[in-house]
Short mmCIF file of C-alpha atoms in Angstrom, two decimals:
data_model
loop_
_atom_site.label_atom_id
_atom_site.label_comp_id
_atom_site.label_asym_id
_atom_site.label_seq_id
_atom_site.Cartn_x
_atom_site.Cartn_y
_atom_site.Cartn_z
CA MET A 1 29.44 -18.46 45.87
CA THR A 2 25.94 -17.06 46.46
CA VAL A 3 23.33 -19.65 47.35
CA ALA A 4 19.68 -18.99 46.47
CA THR A 5 17.18 -19.07 49.32
CA ALA A 6 15.67 -22.53 49.69
CA CYS A 7 11.92 -22.84 49.21
CA GLU A 8 9.39 -25.42 50.33
CA THR A 9 8.32 -27.98 47.76
CA TYR A 10 5.66 -30.65 47.57
CA MET A 11 4.18 -32.99 44.96
CA THR A 12 0.65 -33.13 43.58
CA THR A 13 -1.10 -34.36 40.43
CA MET A 14 -3.13 -32.66 37.70
CA THR A 15 -4.93 -33.65 34.54
CA ALA A 16 -3.65 -32.19 31.27
CA ALA A 17 -6.63 -29.81 31.25
CA GLU A 18 -5.89 -28.62 34.79
CA TRP A 19 -2.26 -28.10 33.83
CA ALA A 20 -3.24 -25.99 30.83
CA ALA A 21 -5.34 -23.77 33.13
CA VAL A 22 -2.33 -22.85 35.28
CA ALA A 23 -1.13 -19.34 34.44
CA ASP A 24 1.87 -19.04 32.14
CA ASN A 25 5.06 -17.70 33.64
CA PRO A 26 5.35 -13.90 33.13
CA ARG A 27 8.63 -14.53 31.31
CA GLN A 28 7.42 -17.30 29.02
CA ARG A 29 8.65 -16.91 25.47
CA ASP A 30 6.82 -17.35 22.15
CA THR A 31 4.91 -20.56 22.87
CA VAL A 32 3.18 -20.72 19.48
CA SER A 33 6.46 -20.48 17.58
CA ARG A 34 8.14 -23.03 19.82
CA ALA A 35 5.20 -25.45 19.53
CA SER A 36 5.47 -25.51 15.74
CA LYS A 37 9.04 -26.79 16.08
CA ALA A 38 8.46 -29.20 18.99
CA LYS A 39 7.90 -32.34 16.92
CA HIS A 40 9.32 -34.47 19.74
CA LEU A 41 6.13 -33.76 21.71
CA ASP A 42 4.03 -35.55 19.09
CA VAL A 43 4.96 -38.82 20.78
CA LEU A 44 4.23 -39.04 24.50
CA GLU A 45 7.29 -39.90 26.60
CA PRO A 46 7.43 -40.53 30.38
CA THR A 47 9.45 -37.33 30.90
CA HIS A 48 6.62 -35.28 29.36
CA THR A 49 4.35 -36.09 32.31
CA ILE A 50 6.54 -34.42 34.94
CA VAL A 51 6.07 -30.65 35.31
CA SER A 52 6.78 -27.87 37.80
CA ILE A 53 4.93 -24.80 39.08
CA ALA A 54 5.56 -21.95 41.49
CA GLU A 55 2.95 -21.13 44.11
CA LEU A 56 2.59 -17.71 45.77
CA PRO A 57 1.43 -17.19 49.37
CA ASP A 58 -2.05 -16.27 48.10
CA GLY A 59 -2.29 -19.61 46.29
CA LYS A 60 -1.85 -18.28 42.75
CA ARG A 61 0.23 -20.62 40.60
CA PHE A 62 2.47 -20.15 37.57
CA LYS A 63 4.04 -22.67 35.23
CA LEU A 64 7.82 -23.08 35.49
CA ASP A 65 8.00 -25.40 32.50
CA GLY A 66 5.70 -27.36 30.20
CA HIS A 67 4.18 -24.34 28.44
CA THR A 68 4.66 -25.86 25.01
CA ARG A 69 3.23 -29.19 26.15
CA ALA A 70 0.13 -27.48 27.51
CA TYR A 71 -0.35 -25.60 24.24
CA LYS A 72 0.01 -28.70 22.06
CA TRP A 73 -2.21 -30.81 24.31
CA GLN A 74 -4.94 -28.17 24.10
CA ALA A 75 -4.57 -27.87 20.33
CA ASP A 76 -4.68 -31.65 19.85
CA PRO A 77 -6.17 -33.55 22.84
CA LYS A 78 -5.07 -36.84 21.30
CA LEU A 79 -1.48 -35.92 22.24
CA ALA A 80 -2.35 -35.35 25.91
CA PRO A 81 -1.56 -38.07 28.46
CA PRO A 82 -4.69 -39.98 29.53
CA PHE A 83 -3.42 -40.14 33.11
CA PRO A 84 -2.50 -37.45 35.68
CA LEU A 85 0.72 -35.45 35.49
CA ASP A 86 3.19 -35.46 38.37
CA VAL A 87 3.55 -31.85 39.49
CA ARG A 88 6.29 -30.49 41.71
CA VAL A 89 5.14 -27.31 43.46
CA TYR A 90 7.68 -24.71 44.58
CA VAL A 91 6.28 -22.42 47.30
CA VAL A 92 7.75 -18.96 46.73
CA ALA A 93 7.52 -15.56 48.39
CA ASP A 94 6.80 -13.29 45.43
CA LEU A 95 6.54 -12.87 41.67
CA ALA A 96 10.24 -12.07 41.37
CA GLU A 97 11.01 -15.59 42.59
CA VAL A 98 8.53 -17.02 40.08
CA LYS A 99 10.48 -15.30 37.30
CA ARG A 100 13.88 -16.32 38.70
CA LEU A 101 12.94 -19.99 38.97
CA TYR A 102 11.64 -19.97 35.41
CA MET A 103 15.19 -19.46 34.15
CA HIS A 104 16.15 -22.86 35.59
CA PHE A 105 13.40 -24.72 33.76
CA ASP A 106 11.89 -25.21 30.31
CA GLY A 107 14.78 -27.10 28.80
CA LYS A 108 16.88 -24.54 26.95
CA ALA A 109 16.34 -21.63 29.34
CA ALA A 110 19.97 -21.80 30.39
CA VAL A 111 21.00 -20.98 26.81
CA GLU A 112 18.13 -18.61 26.13
CA THR A 113 18.60 -16.75 22.86
CA ALA A 114 18.48 -12.97 22.68
CA ALA A 115 15.18 -13.13 20.77
CA ASP A 116 13.75 -15.43 23.46
CA ALA A 117 14.78 -12.94 26.15
CA VAL A 118 13.29 -9.97 24.29
CA PHE A 119 10.03 -11.85 23.74
CA GLY A 120 9.99 -12.82 27.42
CA GLY A 121 10.65 -9.20 28.34
CA MET A 122 7.71 -8.06 26.23
CA ARG A 123 5.49 -10.65 27.85
CA GLU A 124 6.60 -9.45 31.27
CA ALA A 125 5.85 -5.85 30.23
CA ARG A 126 2.43 -7.00 28.96
CA ILE A 127 3.22 -6.07 25.38
CA SER A 128 1.17 -8.20 22.97
CA PRO A 129 2.80 -7.71 19.56
CA LYS A 130 0.50 -7.31 16.59
CA SER A 131 3.18 -6.79 13.94
CA GLU A 132 5.37 -9.55 12.54
CA PHE A 133 8.51 -7.47 13.10
CA VAL A 134 7.93 -6.97 16.84
CA ARG A 135 6.53 -10.45 17.40
CA ARG A 136 9.69 -12.03 16.00
CA ALA A 137 11.69 -10.04 18.60
CA ARG A 138 14.78 -9.89 16.42
CA PHE A 139 15.90 -6.46 17.63
CA ALA A 140 17.97 -7.35 20.71
CA ALA A 141 21.09 -5.74 19.23
CA ALA A 142 19.23 -2.47 18.68
CA LEU A 143 17.89 -2.55 22.25
CA THR A 144 21.34 -3.18 23.64
CA ALA A 145 22.93 -0.40 21.61
CA ALA A 146 20.21 2.19 22.33
CA TYR A 147 20.30 1.45 26.06
CA SER A 148 24.09 1.66 26.06
CA TYR A 149 24.11 5.01 24.22
CA ILE A 150 21.63 6.57 26.65
CA CYS A 151 22.58 4.96 29.96
CA GLY A 152 26.27 4.30 29.43
CA ASP A 153 28.37 1.41 28.19
CA LEU A 154 29.21 0.28 31.72
CA VAL A 155 25.59 -0.24 32.77
CA LYS A 156 25.02 -3.97 32.44
CA VAL A 157 21.37 -5.06 32.48
CA SER A 158 19.32 -7.90 31.01
CA HIS A 159 17.14 -7.74 27.91
CA TYR A 160 14.17 -7.81 30.29
CA GLU A 161 15.29 -4.49 31.77
CA ARG A 162 15.97 -3.00 28.34
CA VAL A 163 12.47 -3.92 27.18
CA ARG A 164 11.01 -2.25 30.28
CA TYR A 165 13.08 0.87 29.57
CA PHE A 166 11.88 1.10 25.96
CA HIS A 167 8.38 -0.35 26.41
CA LYS A 168 6.66 2.79 25.10
CA GLN A 169 8.86 2.79 22.01
CA ILE A 170 8.20 -0.89 21.30
CA ARG A 171 4.45 -0.41 21.67
CA SER A 172 4.49 2.56 19.33
CA LEU A 173 6.68 0.83 16.73
CA ASP A 174 4.32 -2.13 16.78
CA THR A 175 1.43 0.06 15.57
CA PHE A 176 2.92 0.67 12.12
CA VAL A 177 6.03 -1.41 11.45
CA GLY A 178 4.25 -4.44 9.97
CA ALA A 179 6.49 -7.19 8.61
CA THR A 180 9.11 -4.88 7.10
CA LYS A 181 12.67 -6.03 6.58
CA ARG A 182 13.95 -2.47 6.28
CA MET A 183 14.31 -1.89 10.03
CA CYS A 184 17.90 -3.12 10.36
CA SER A 185 19.68 -2.80 13.72
CA PRO A 186 20.87 0.83 13.41
CA ALA A 187 17.47 1.93 12.01
CA THR A 188 15.68 0.34 14.96
CA CYS A 189 18.23 1.77 17.37
CA VAL A 190 17.65 5.25 15.94
CA TYR A 191 13.89 4.78 16.31
CA LEU A 192 14.16 3.74 19.96
CA MET A 193 16.36 6.71 20.83
CA ALA A 194 14.50 9.31 18.76
CA HIS A 195 11.08 8.19 19.97
CA ARG A 196 12.24 8.27 23.59
CA LYS A 197 13.24 11.90 23.03
CA HIS A 198 10.42 13.11 20.76
CA GLY A 199 7.57 10.61 21.13
CA ASP A 200 5.19 9.78 18.28
CA ALA A 201 6.36 12.82 16.30
CA VAL A 202 9.01 10.57 14.72
CA ASN A 203 6.59 7.88 13.54
CA GLU A 204 5.77 9.56 10.23
CA PHE A 205 9.48 9.71 9.35
CA PHE A 206 9.91 5.98 9.92
CA LEU A 207 6.67 5.14 8.16
CA ARG A 208 7.94 6.96 5.07
CA PHE A 209 11.24 5.10 5.39
CA ILE A 210 9.47 1.73 5.59
CA LYS A 211 7.35 2.62 2.54
CA ASP A 212 10.44 3.84 0.65
CA GLU A 213 8.92 7.28 0.20
CA GLY A 214 12.12 9.31 0.39
CA VAL A 215 12.47 12.11 -2.18
CA LYS A 216 15.41 12.37 -4.60
CA ASP A 217 15.85 15.25 -7.04
CA GLY A 218 19.12 15.10 -8.92
CA LYS A 219 21.84 15.41 -6.31
CA ARG A 220 19.42 16.59 -3.68
CA ARG A 221 17.71 14.28 -1.23
CA ASP A 222 15.30 14.78 1.61
CA CYS A 223 16.09 13.44 5.09
CA VAL A 224 14.11 10.23 4.60
CA GLN A 225 16.02 9.44 1.40
CA TRP A 226 19.37 10.11 3.06
CA PHE A 227 18.31 7.79 5.88
CA THR A 228 17.23 5.13 3.37
CA GLU A 229 20.56 5.20 1.54
CA LEU A 230 22.44 5.19 4.83
CA MET A 231 20.67 2.06 6.06
CA SER A 232 21.06 0.35 2.69
CA GLU A 233 24.78 1.01 2.96
CA TYR A 234 24.79 -0.51 6.45
CA VAL A 235 23.15 -3.72 5.25
CA LYS A 236 25.99 -4.13 2.75
CA ALA A 237 28.67 -2.99 5.19
CA ALA A 238 27.43 -5.39 7.88
CA ARG A 239 29.00 -8.19 5.88
CA GLY A 240 32.37 -7.06 7.12
CA LYS A 241 33.09 -3.75 5.39
CA GLY A 242 32.32 -0.10 6.01
CA PRO A 243 32.31 2.26 9.01
CA VAL A 244 31.33 1.26 12.53
CA PHE A 245 27.79 1.03 13.94
CA ASN A 246 28.14 4.47 15.59
CA HIS A 247 28.46 6.05 12.14
CA TYR A 248 25.08 4.82 10.98
CA VAL A 249 23.29 5.58 14.23
CA GLY A 250 24.85 9.04 14.48
CA HIS A 251 23.96 10.05 10.92
CA GLY A 252 20.55 8.39 11.25
CA LEU A 253 19.75 10.48 14.32
CA ARG A 254 20.82 13.62 12.44
CA CYS A 255 18.42 12.76 9.60
CA VAL A 256 15.53 12.44 12.06
CA GLU A 257 16.40 15.69 13.85
CA MET A 258 16.61 17.63 10.60
CA TRP A 259 13.33 16.15 9.36
CA LEU A 260 11.58 17.13 12.59
CA ASN A 261 12.87 20.68 12.13
CA ASP A 262 11.76 20.84 8.46
CA ASN A 263 10.36 17.74 6.77
CA ALA A 264 10.64 19.33 3.31
CA THR A 265 14.33 20.25 3.45
CA MET A 266 16.53 18.92 0.63
CA ASN A 267 20.31 18.61 0.82
CA THR A 268 23.12 17.66 -1.54
CA ARG A 269 25.21 16.02 1.14
CA LEU A 270 24.78 14.03 4.32
CA ALA A 271 24.82 16.29 7.37
CA ALA A 272 27.32 15.85 10.22
CA ALA A 273 26.51 12.97 12.55
CA VAL A 274 25.10 13.32 16.04
CA ASP A 275 27.18 11.78 18.81
CA PRO A 276 24.84 8.93 19.87
CA HIS A 277 26.50 8.78 23.31
CA LYS A 278 25.34 12.34 24.00
CA TYR A 279 21.90 12.03 22.43
CA GLY A 280 19.12 11.82 24.97
CA VAL A 281 21.43 11.30 27.94
CA THR A 282 19.07 13.45 30.01
CA GLU A 283 16.35 10.87 29.38
CA LYS A 284 17.76 8.33 31.87
#
């Protein structure tokens, strides 16, 4: 068994206002969303007045827990304790230790959801989502699949690392995706992979997809329309029927590649799929 390096600790006290001023942990999740659900904090309990922070050698401090409490106490001072908080301070060597310790605090960190981890990864990467789609961070499956296709199925990393790997793609997607519900897992996976290979040149394709602007003329369809029908089929197939995920990603990537080559091309049948495991492998 590996034992973590012990760190010095000491106790101090802070007012609720002083606690709120302590920097949030770099991996803190969506505090606003969590606060709206934290009805148990509307009644002050003794356990709410005990908090923890990490302190770097230069004196800078970061919360290890109590982010939601700080937010609610600032939003409604009547909820804040009228007496000092008991604060346990963990003296750590670097920011990596600040992030590691965070995972042992904040209540449900031990069973952190995928969306929590993606949001924490974006916070760590200093991505401040403007769109509802990105802010909700419900694309962990797409991140996992895209990373696996490019870097290999045997490379096991956290969602934090996957967010860092695709941070440019997430930032770019955030500029136009809005609150769409059309970006299902394979569609988002295709975007991450195609944008990593081609950059912003793919954004117009996905914007047309989101706006349902594919072209259909009899039996002929443009690449955006083929992509639209493919992803609609996936949404139905995801209920337990239909081909595997690779099928939708592979054909989706082919649609994007063909559109980049000629965005006006019309076809009567879906083109052969790209092998997603071989797409962009040089982009590691």
